[in-house]
mmCIF file of C-alpha atoms in Angstrom:
data_model
loop_
_atom_site.group_PDB
_atom_site.id
_atom_site.type_symbol
_atom_site.label_atom_id
_atom_site.label_comp_id
_atom_site.label_asym_id
_atom_site.label_seq_id
_atom_site.Cartn_x
_atom_site.Cartn_y
_atom_site.Cartn_z
ATOM 1 C CA MET A 1 -44.529 -61.549 -52.786
ATOM 2 C CA ASN A 2 -44.676 -58.502 -55.044
ATOM 3 C CA SER A 3 -44.792 -55.375 -52.856
ATOM 4 C CA ILE A 4 -45.038 -52.840 -55.663
ATOM 5 C CA ARG A 5 -48.215 -50.788 -55.399
ATOM 6 C CA PRO A 6 -49.453 -49.536 -58.771
ATOM 7 C CA ILE A 7 -50.326 -45.878 -59.156
ATOM 8 C CA ILE A 8 -51.650 -43.630 -61.911
ATOM 9 C CA LEU A 9 -51.308 -39.858 -62.313
ATOM 10 C CA ALA A 10 -53.014 -37.734 -64.963
ATOM 11 C CA HIS A 11 -53.246 -34.087 -65.988
ATOM 12 C CA GLY A 12 -55.515 -31.959 -68.118
ATOM 13 C CA GLY A 13 -53.308 -28.944 -68.769
ATOM 14 C CA ALA A 14 -51.587 -26.046 -67.028
ATOM 15 C CA GLY A 15 -52.450 -22.353 -67.270
ATOM 16 C CA SER A 16 -54.555 -19.741 -65.514
ATOM 17 C CA LEU A 17 -58.073 -21.177 -65.737
ATOM 18 C CA SER A 18 -59.752 -22.967 -62.843
ATOM 19 C CA MET A 19 -60.855 -26.562 -63.259
ATOM 20 C CA THR A 20 -64.552 -26.973 -64.057
ATOM 21 C CA VAL A 21 -66.853 -29.447 -62.343
ATOM 22 C CA ARG A 22 -67.100 -31.481 -65.543
ATOM 23 C CA GLN A 23 -63.326 -31.561 -65.973
ATOM 24 C CA SER A 24 -62.915 -32.726 -62.380
ATOM 25 C CA ALA A 25 -65.400 -35.556 -62.881
ATOM 26 C CA CYS A 26 -63.780 -36.571 -66.177
ATOM 27 C CA LEU A 27 -60.289 -36.609 -64.689
ATOM 28 C CA GLN A 28 -61.485 -38.739 -61.782
ATOM 29 C CA ALA A 29 -63.114 -41.154 -64.232
ATOM 30 C CA ALA A 30 -59.918 -41.317 -66.291
ATOM 31 C CA LEU A 31 -57.860 -42.154 -63.204
ATOM 32 C CA GLN A 32 -60.330 -44.888 -62.262
ATOM 33 C CA VAL A 33 -60.079 -46.389 -65.744
ATOM 34 C CA GLY A 34 -56.288 -46.309 -65.685
ATOM 35 C CA TYR A 35 -56.006 -47.799 -62.222
ATOM 36 C CA ALA A 36 -58.468 -50.578 -63.068
ATOM 37 C CA TRP A 37 -56.072 -51.766 -65.774
ATOM 38 C CA LEU A 38 -53.139 -51.637 -63.350
ATOM 39 C CA ASP A 39 -55.106 -53.499 -60.680
ATOM 40 C CA GLN A 40 -55.803 -56.290 -63.186
ATOM 41 C CA GLY A 41 -52.068 -56.687 -63.775
ATOM 42 C CA SER A 42 -51.921 -54.790 -67.078
ATOM 43 C CA SER A 43 -48.901 -52.753 -68.130
ATOM 44 C CA ALA A 44 -48.228 -49.158 -67.198
ATOM 45 C CA LEU A 45 -48.180 -48.432 -70.929
ATOM 46 C CA LEU A 46 -51.741 -49.670 -71.410
ATOM 47 C CA ALA A 47 -52.939 -47.811 -68.304
ATOM 48 C CA VAL A 48 -51.437 -44.566 -69.598
ATOM 49 C CA GLU A 49 -53.020 -45.012 -73.019
ATOM 50 C CA GLN A 50 -56.469 -45.846 -71.647
ATOM 51 C CA THR A 51 -56.392 -42.942 -69.183
ATOM 52 C CA ILE A 52 -55.527 -40.482 -71.936
ATOM 53 C CA ARG A 53 -58.199 -41.910 -74.241
ATOM 54 C CA VAL A 54 -60.869 -40.938 -71.699
ATOM 55 C CA LEU A 55 -59.594 -37.355 -71.732
ATOM 56 C CA GLU A 56 -59.270 -37.241 -75.537
ATOM 57 C CA ARG A 57 -62.825 -38.468 -76.018
ATOM 58 C CA SER A 58 -64.416 -36.086 -73.503
ATOM 59 C CA GLY A 59 -64.045 -32.895 -75.528
ATOM 60 C CA LEU A 60 -63.355 -31.086 -72.226
ATOM 61 C CA PHE A 61 -59.616 -30.686 -72.711
ATOM 62 C CA ASN A 62 -57.299 -29.513 -75.459
ATOM 63 C CA ALA A 63 -56.786 -32.978 -76.917
ATOM 64 C CA GLY A 64 -58.704 -35.345 -79.176
ATOM 65 C CA LYS A 65 -62.261 -34.083 -79.661
ATOM 66 C CA GLY A 66 -61.510 -30.895 -77.698
ATOM 67 C CA SER A 67 -58.407 -29.920 -79.662
ATOM 68 C CA LYS A 68 -57.907 -26.297 -80.633
ATOM 69 C CA LEU A 69 -58.119 -25.360 -84.292
ATOM 70 C CA GLN A 70 -55.089 -24.028 -86.101
ATOM 71 C CA LEU A 71 -55.455 -20.736 -87.941
ATOM 72 C CA ASP A 72 -56.655 -22.315 -91.165
ATOM 73 C CA GLY A 73 -59.497 -23.995 -89.280
ATOM 74 C CA MET A 74 -57.952 -27.459 -89.202
ATOM 75 C CA ARG A 75 -57.482 -29.607 -86.109
ATOM 76 C CA ARG A 76 -53.965 -31.042 -86.043
ATOM 77 C CA MET A 77 -52.907 -33.036 -83.014
ATOM 78 C CA ASP A 78 -49.742 -34.405 -81.420
ATOM 79 C CA ALA A 79 -49.196 -37.323 -79.037
ATOM 80 C CA SER A 80 -46.478 -39.563 -77.671
ATOM 81 C CA ILE A 81 -46.081 -42.543 -75.366
ATOM 82 C CA MET A 82 -43.049 -44.263 -73.810
ATOM 83 C CA GLU A 83 -42.367 -47.231 -71.536
ATOM 84 C CA GLY A 84 -39.427 -47.480 -69.168
ATOM 85 C CA HIS A 85 -38.392 -51.150 -69.451
ATOM 86 C CA GLN A 86 -36.916 -51.169 -72.959
ATOM 87 C CA LEU A 87 -37.229 -47.413 -73.620
ATOM 88 C CA ARG A 88 -39.689 -48.050 -76.431
ATOM 89 C CA ALA A 89 -41.506 -44.960 -77.660
ATOM 90 C CA GLY A 90 -43.936 -43.843 -80.334
ATOM 91 C CA ALA A 91 -45.326 -40.489 -81.421
ATOM 92 C CA VAL A 92 -47.414 -38.668 -84.014
ATOM 93 C CA ALA A 93 -47.401 -34.979 -84.921
ATOM 94 C CA SER A 94 -49.813 -32.822 -86.931
ATOM 95 C CA ILE A 95 -52.180 -35.760 -87.313
ATOM 96 C CA GLU A 96 -55.729 -35.022 -88.464
ATOM 97 C CA GLY A 97 -59.115 -36.668 -88.388
ATOM 98 C CA ILE A 98 -58.882 -39.127 -85.483
ATOM 99 C CA VAL A 99 -60.232 -39.151 -81.937
ATOM 100 C CA HIS A 100 -57.297 -40.873 -80.226
ATOM 101 C CA PRO A 101 -53.809 -39.707 -81.274
ATOM 102 C CA ILE A 102 -52.389 -41.494 -78.204
ATOM 103 C CA THR A 103 -53.380 -44.844 -79.719
ATOM 104 C CA ALA A 104 -51.823 -43.878 -83.041
ATOM 105 C CA ALA A 105 -48.620 -43.121 -81.114
ATOM 106 C CA ARG A 106 -48.729 -46.554 -79.468
ATOM 107 C CA PHE A 107 -49.205 -48.199 -82.861
ATOM 108 C CA VAL A 108 -46.157 -46.342 -84.206
ATOM 109 C CA MET A 109 -44.182 -47.813 -81.301
ATOM 110 C CA GLU A 110 -45.534 -51.355 -81.620
ATOM 111 C CA ARG A 111 -46.183 -51.807 -85.351
ATOM 112 C CA THR A 112 -43.222 -49.967 -86.921
ATOM 113 C CA PRO A 113 -39.460 -49.616 -86.369
ATOM 114 C CA HIS A 114 -39.956 -45.835 -86.073
ATOM 115 C CA VAL A 115 -40.595 -43.411 -83.223
ATOM 116 C CA LEU A 116 -42.334 -40.449 -84.897
ATOM 117 C CA LEU A 117 -44.717 -40.103 -87.850
ATOM 118 C CA VAL A 118 -46.015 -36.700 -88.958
ATOM 119 C CA GLY A 119 -48.695 -34.993 -91.005
ATOM 120 C CA PRO A 120 -50.819 -36.693 -93.687
ATOM 121 C CA SER A 121 -48.622 -39.798 -93.548
ATOM 122 C CA ALA A 122 -49.456 -40.202 -89.858
ATOM 123 C CA GLY A 123 -53.127 -39.858 -90.761
ATOM 124 C CA ARG A 124 -52.883 -42.568 -93.429
ATOM 125 C CA PHE A 125 -51.130 -44.788 -90.896
ATOM 126 C CA ALA A 126 -53.977 -44.291 -88.405
ATOM 127 C CA ARG A 127 -56.622 -44.990 -91.040
ATOM 128 C CA HIS A 128 -54.817 -48.207 -91.992
ATOM 129 C CA PHE A 129 -55.453 -49.464 -88.466
ATOM 130 C CA ARG A 130 -59.028 -48.155 -88.580
ATOM 131 C CA LEU A 131 -58.672 -45.827 -85.616
ATOM 132 C CA GLU A 132 -61.859 -43.945 -84.787
ATOM 133 C CA SER A 133 -62.220 -40.825 -86.911
ATOM 134 C CA GLN A 134 -63.648 -37.390 -86.179
ATOM 135 C CA ARG A 135 -65.034 -34.869 -88.619
ATOM 136 C CA PRO A 136 -62.881 -31.938 -89.726
ATOM 137 C CA ALA A 137 -63.833 -28.342 -88.960
ATOM 138 C CA LYS A 138 -66.895 -27.187 -90.892
ATOM 139 C CA LYS A 139 -65.354 -24.045 -92.352
ATOM 140 C CA LEU A 140 -61.785 -23.346 -93.343
ATOM 141 C CA ARG A 141 -60.366 -19.973 -92.325
ATOM 142 C CA ARG A 142 -58.152 -17.444 -93.996
ATOM 143 C CA TYR A 143 -55.450 -15.740 -91.989
ATOM 144 C CA SER A 144 -52.728 -13.163 -92.466
ATOM 145 C CA LEU A 145 -49.290 -14.517 -91.636
ATOM 146 C CA GLU A 146 -48.096 -10.986 -90.874
ATOM 147 C CA SER A 147 -50.862 -10.361 -88.346
ATOM 148 C CA VAL A 148 -50.290 -13.740 -86.695
ATOM 149 C CA LEU A 149 -46.580 -13.134 -86.232
ATOM 150 C CA ARG A 150 -47.286 -9.689 -84.828
ATOM 151 C CA ARG A 151 -49.716 -11.038 -82.232
ATOM 152 C CA TYR A 152 -48.153 -14.432 -81.525
ATOM 153 C CA GLY A 153 -46.639 -13.356 -78.223
ATOM 154 C CA GLU A 154 -50.138 -12.637 -76.912
ATOM 155 C CA SER A 155 -51.056 -16.314 -77.019
ATOM 156 C CA HIS A 156 -51.540 -17.561 -73.485
ATOM 157 C CA GLY A 157 -53.695 -20.653 -73.728
ATOM 158 C CA HIS A 158 -51.787 -23.844 -73.009
ATOM 159 C CA GLY A 159 -53.225 -27.296 -72.721
ATOM 160 C CA THR A 160 -52.192 -30.902 -72.997
ATOM 161 C CA VAL A 161 -53.496 -34.062 -71.377
ATOM 162 C CA GLY A 162 -51.165 -36.713 -70.103
ATOM 163 C CA ALA A 163 -50.502 -39.517 -67.666
ATOM 164 C CA VAL A 164 -47.755 -41.491 -65.960
ATOM 165 C CA ALA A 165 -48.147 -44.893 -64.342
ATOM 166 C CA LEU A 166 -46.324 -47.564 -62.340
ATOM 167 C CA ASP A 167 -47.428 -51.180 -62.784
ATOM 168 C CA GLN A 168 -47.054 -54.313 -60.662
ATOM 169 C CA THR A 169 -43.793 -55.300 -62.388
ATOM 170 C CA GLY A 170 -42.132 -52.002 -61.469
ATOM 171 C CA THR A 171 -42.258 -50.602 -64.986
ATOM 172 C CA VAL A 172 -43.149 -46.951 -65.516
ATOM 173 C CA ALA A 173 -44.711 -45.322 -68.582
ATOM 174 C CA ALA A 174 -45.599 -41.811 -69.700
ATOM 175 C CA GLY A 175 -47.819 -40.313 -72.361
ATOM 176 C CA ALA A 176 -49.272 -37.012 -73.558
ATOM 177 C CA SER A 177 -51.743 -35.777 -76.173
ATOM 178 C CA THR A 178 -52.532 -32.237 -77.306
ATOM 179 C CA GLY A 179 -54.269 -29.982 -79.768
ATOM 180 C CA GLY A 180 -51.585 -27.306 -79.446
ATOM 181 C CA ILE A 181 -51.961 -23.660 -78.459
ATOM 182 C CA GLU A 182 -54.156 -20.696 -79.384
ATOM 183 C CA ARG A 183 -53.516 -18.951 -82.711
ATOM 184 C CA MET A 184 -50.902 -21.478 -83.781
ATOM 185 C CA LEU A 185 -49.647 -21.469 -87.332
ATOM 186 C CA PRO A 186 -50.612 -24.494 -89.432
ATOM 187 C CA GLY A 187 -47.893 -27.094 -89.010
ATOM 188 C CA ARG A 188 -46.801 -25.885 -85.585
ATOM 189 C CA VAL A 189 -45.513 -28.715 -83.385
ATOM 190 C CA GLY A 190 -44.778 -28.322 -79.690
ATOM 191 C CA ASP A 191 -43.101 -30.496 -77.088
ATOM 192 C CA THR A 192 -45.738 -33.214 -76.753
ATOM 193 C CA PRO A 193 -44.578 -35.589 -79.531
ATOM 194 C CA ILE A 194 -40.866 -35.035 -78.891
ATOM 195 C CA ILE A 195 -39.386 -37.764 -76.698
ATOM 196 C CA GLY A 196 -37.327 -36.229 -73.904
ATOM 197 C CA CYS A 197 -39.251 -32.962 -74.033
ATOM 198 C CA GLY A 198 -42.954 -33.682 -73.555
ATOM 199 C CA VAL A 199 -42.561 -37.198 -72.164
ATOM 200 C CA TYR A 200 -39.890 -39.561 -70.941
ATOM 201 C CA ALA A 201 -39.907 -42.907 -69.122
ATOM 202 C CA ASP A 202 -37.015 -45.011 -67.839
ATOM 203 C CA ASN A 203 -37.191 -47.704 -65.171
ATOM 204 C CA GLU A 204 -33.801 -46.541 -63.913
ATOM 205 C CA THR A 205 -35.037 -43.017 -63.169
ATOM 206 C CA GLY A 206 -38.774 -42.398 -63.570
ATOM 207 C CA ALA A 207 -41.578 -41.184 -65.813
ATOM 208 C CA VAL A 208 -42.489 -37.595 -66.708
ATOM 209 C CA SER A 209 -45.415 -36.065 -68.617
ATOM 210 C CA MET A 210 -45.389 -32.335 -69.395
ATOM 211 C CA THR A 211 -47.909 -29.626 -70.180
ATOM 212 C CA GLY A 212 -47.525 -25.894 -70.777
ATOM 213 C CA TRP A 213 -45.841 -23.622 -73.300
ATOM 214 C CA GLY A 214 -44.345 -26.171 -75.666
ATOM 215 C CA GLU A 215 -41.740 -23.908 -77.216
ATOM 216 C CA SER A 216 -40.124 -23.333 -73.820
ATOM 217 C CA ILE A 217 -40.353 -27.009 -72.832
ATOM 218 C CA LEU A 218 -38.614 -27.960 -76.075
ATOM 219 C CA ARG A 219 -35.719 -25.584 -75.475
ATOM 220 C CA VAL A 220 -34.919 -27.073 -72.078
ATOM 221 C CA ALA A 221 -35.785 -30.718 -72.960
ATOM 222 C CA VAL A 222 -37.675 -30.719 -69.688
ATOM 223 C CA ALA A 223 -38.848 -34.337 -69.345
ATOM 224 C CA LYS A 224 -35.390 -35.855 -69.850
ATOM 225 C CA THR A 225 -33.770 -33.153 -67.719
ATOM 226 C CA ILE A 226 -36.083 -34.013 -64.815
ATOM 227 C CA CYS A 227 -35.164 -37.696 -65.228
ATOM 228 C CA GLU A 228 -31.482 -36.751 -65.112
ATOM 229 C CA GLN A 229 -32.142 -35.002 -61.810
ATOM 230 C CA LEU A 230 -33.777 -38.194 -60.545
ATOM 231 C CA GLU A 231 -30.750 -40.171 -61.676
ATOM 232 C CA ASP A 232 -28.555 -37.840 -59.630
ATOM 233 C CA GLY A 233 -30.506 -38.795 -56.517
ATOM 234 C CA LYS A 234 -32.999 -35.936 -56.295
ATOM 235 C CA GLY A 235 -36.546 -36.735 -55.188
ATOM 236 C CA PRO A 236 -39.432 -36.137 -57.623
ATOM 237 C CA ALA A 237 -40.537 -32.866 -56.003
ATOM 238 C CA THR A 238 -37.005 -31.452 -55.906
ATOM 239 C CA ALA A 239 -36.245 -32.569 -59.462
ATOM 240 C CA ALA A 240 -39.435 -30.982 -60.787
ATOM 241 C CA ARG A 241 -38.948 -27.765 -58.834
ATOM 242 C CA ARG A 242 -35.341 -27.322 -59.985
ATOM 243 C CA VAL A 243 -36.059 -27.844 -63.673
ATOM 244 C CA LEU A 244 -39.199 -25.683 -63.680
ATOM 245 C CA HIS A 245 -37.247 -22.944 -61.880
ATOM 246 C CA ARG A 246 -34.614 -23.072 -64.620
ATOM 247 C CA LEU A 247 -37.335 -22.972 -67.272
ATOM 248 C CA VAL A 248 -38.758 -19.784 -65.768
ATOM 249 C CA THR A 249 -35.537 -17.968 -64.895
ATOM 250 C CA ARG A 250 -33.570 -18.916 -68.003
ATOM 251 C CA ILE A 251 -36.139 -18.401 -70.775
ATOM 252 C CA ASN A 252 -39.306 -17.175 -69.020
ATOM 253 C CA GLY A 253 -41.056 -20.438 -69.839
ATOM 254 C CA SER A 254 -44.133 -21.956 -68.214
ATOM 255 C CA ALA A 255 -45.050 -25.566 -67.602
ATOM 256 C CA GLY A 256 -46.483 -28.208 -65.341
ATOM 257 C CA CYS A 257 -45.360 -31.790 -64.875
ATOM 258 C CA LEU A 258 -46.186 -35.207 -63.500
ATOM 259 C CA VAL A 259 -43.153 -37.032 -62.093
ATOM 260 C CA LEU A 260 -43.235 -40.663 -60.906
ATOM 261 C CA THR A 261 -40.367 -42.883 -59.768
ATOM 262 C CA PRO A 262 -40.187 -46.714 -60.015
ATOM 263 C CA ASP A 263 -40.510 -46.966 -56.227
ATOM 264 C CA GLY A 264 -43.836 -45.113 -56.284
ATOM 265 C CA ARG A 265 -42.807 -41.632 -55.163
ATOM 266 C CA PHE A 266 -44.391 -38.857 -57.203
ATOM 267 C CA ALA A 267 -44.820 -35.120 -57.562
ATOM 268 C CA ILE A 268 -47.159 -32.761 -59.425
ATOM 269 C CA ARG A 269 -45.627 -29.320 -59.898
ATOM 270 C CA HIS A 270 -46.322 -26.284 -62.072
ATOM 271 C CA SER A 271 -44.971 -22.782 -62.661
ATOM 272 C CA THR A 272 -48.364 -21.618 -63.972
ATOM 273 C CA PRO A 273 -51.113 -20.375 -61.625
ATOM 274 C CA ARG A 274 -53.009 -23.650 -62.009
ATOM 275 C CA MET A 275 -52.635 -27.210 -63.253
ATOM 276 C CA VAL A 276 -55.551 -29.604 -63.594
ATOM 277 C CA ALA A 277 -54.254 -32.943 -62.348
ATOM 278 C CA GLY A 278 -54.681 -35.825 -59.944
ATOM 279 C CA TRP A 279 -53.634 -39.292 -58.872
ATOM 280 C CA TRP A 280 -54.950 -42.556 -57.506
ATOM 281 C CA GLY A 281 -53.326 -45.531 -55.845
ATOM 282 C CA GLY A 282 -56.478 -47.591 -55.378
ATOM 283 C CA LYS A 283 -57.474 -46.514 -51.868
ATOM 284 C CA GLY A 284 -60.278 -44.073 -51.148
ATOM 285 C CA GLY A 285 -61.090 -42.078 -54.252
ATOM 286 C CA PRO A 286 -58.960 -40.297 -56.851
ATOM 287 C CA ILE A 287 -57.480 -36.984 -55.702
ATOM 288 C CA VAL A 288 -58.042 -34.198 -58.252
ATOM 289 C CA LYS A 289 -57.102 -30.514 -57.843
ATOM 290 C CA ASP A 290 -55.992 -27.534 -59.916
ATOM 291 C CA ARG A 291 -53.220 -26.248 -57.618
ATOM 292 C CA PHE A 292 -50.168 -28.239 -56.489
ATOM 293 C CA GLN A 293 -47.674 -25.881 -54.836
#
């Protein structure tokens, strides 16, 4: 008899803002969708994708329809997904004009020999598979590169949606999708589409999905580093706390993470004041909060 109990975790970004009532309801709905797939015997990968699609479509988070605009007025998005059985992964960066970058990332993983597609080529790839489109911004903007560089350090808005899941076979998966950060330069890419930084999944260690200041997450390769802590025998809470502490003390970074092990242990931790996140294992109702300390 299979004793593995499926579980899904999801997040809607880390930062200083409190979770709204609508965001709470949306996150709960996303967790219910993801767990329903797991309960039917579907893969952790599919549960992660479907959970993130709910968040992308809502327009309530910085992903999909709610993605921030870059300084020229364009919406360019990043996403990645990974499964822990064969370490398959797919990602897109600076993709435009679609509602669900997470599905484009899954198609990169399943329909090509590649891991990452970027820019207009990623958009053409998505259109080839007829992924749902969204309209571009109505008005392009002009910006001064000098003024942006002078004020870039003031940017404080972080946001990414993501999920990790454990299915009935004991396989874990992780995914993330984002519209970037405030006042980002056109072409800016953060941690989300970079395997080992924004996401990582390995059945021998666990699954991690990140959110926060992407530049700092990239420099510490946070998702893979947390998995290495798990491999060394640390529990999910300890692994997350240690790596986030290093992120803050070493480079003054900021982030939040979902961490899930193949035996069902999990942790939600953040160095920011708040992190919109939750989980559900099928009993009662989904648990959703914006503080996990």
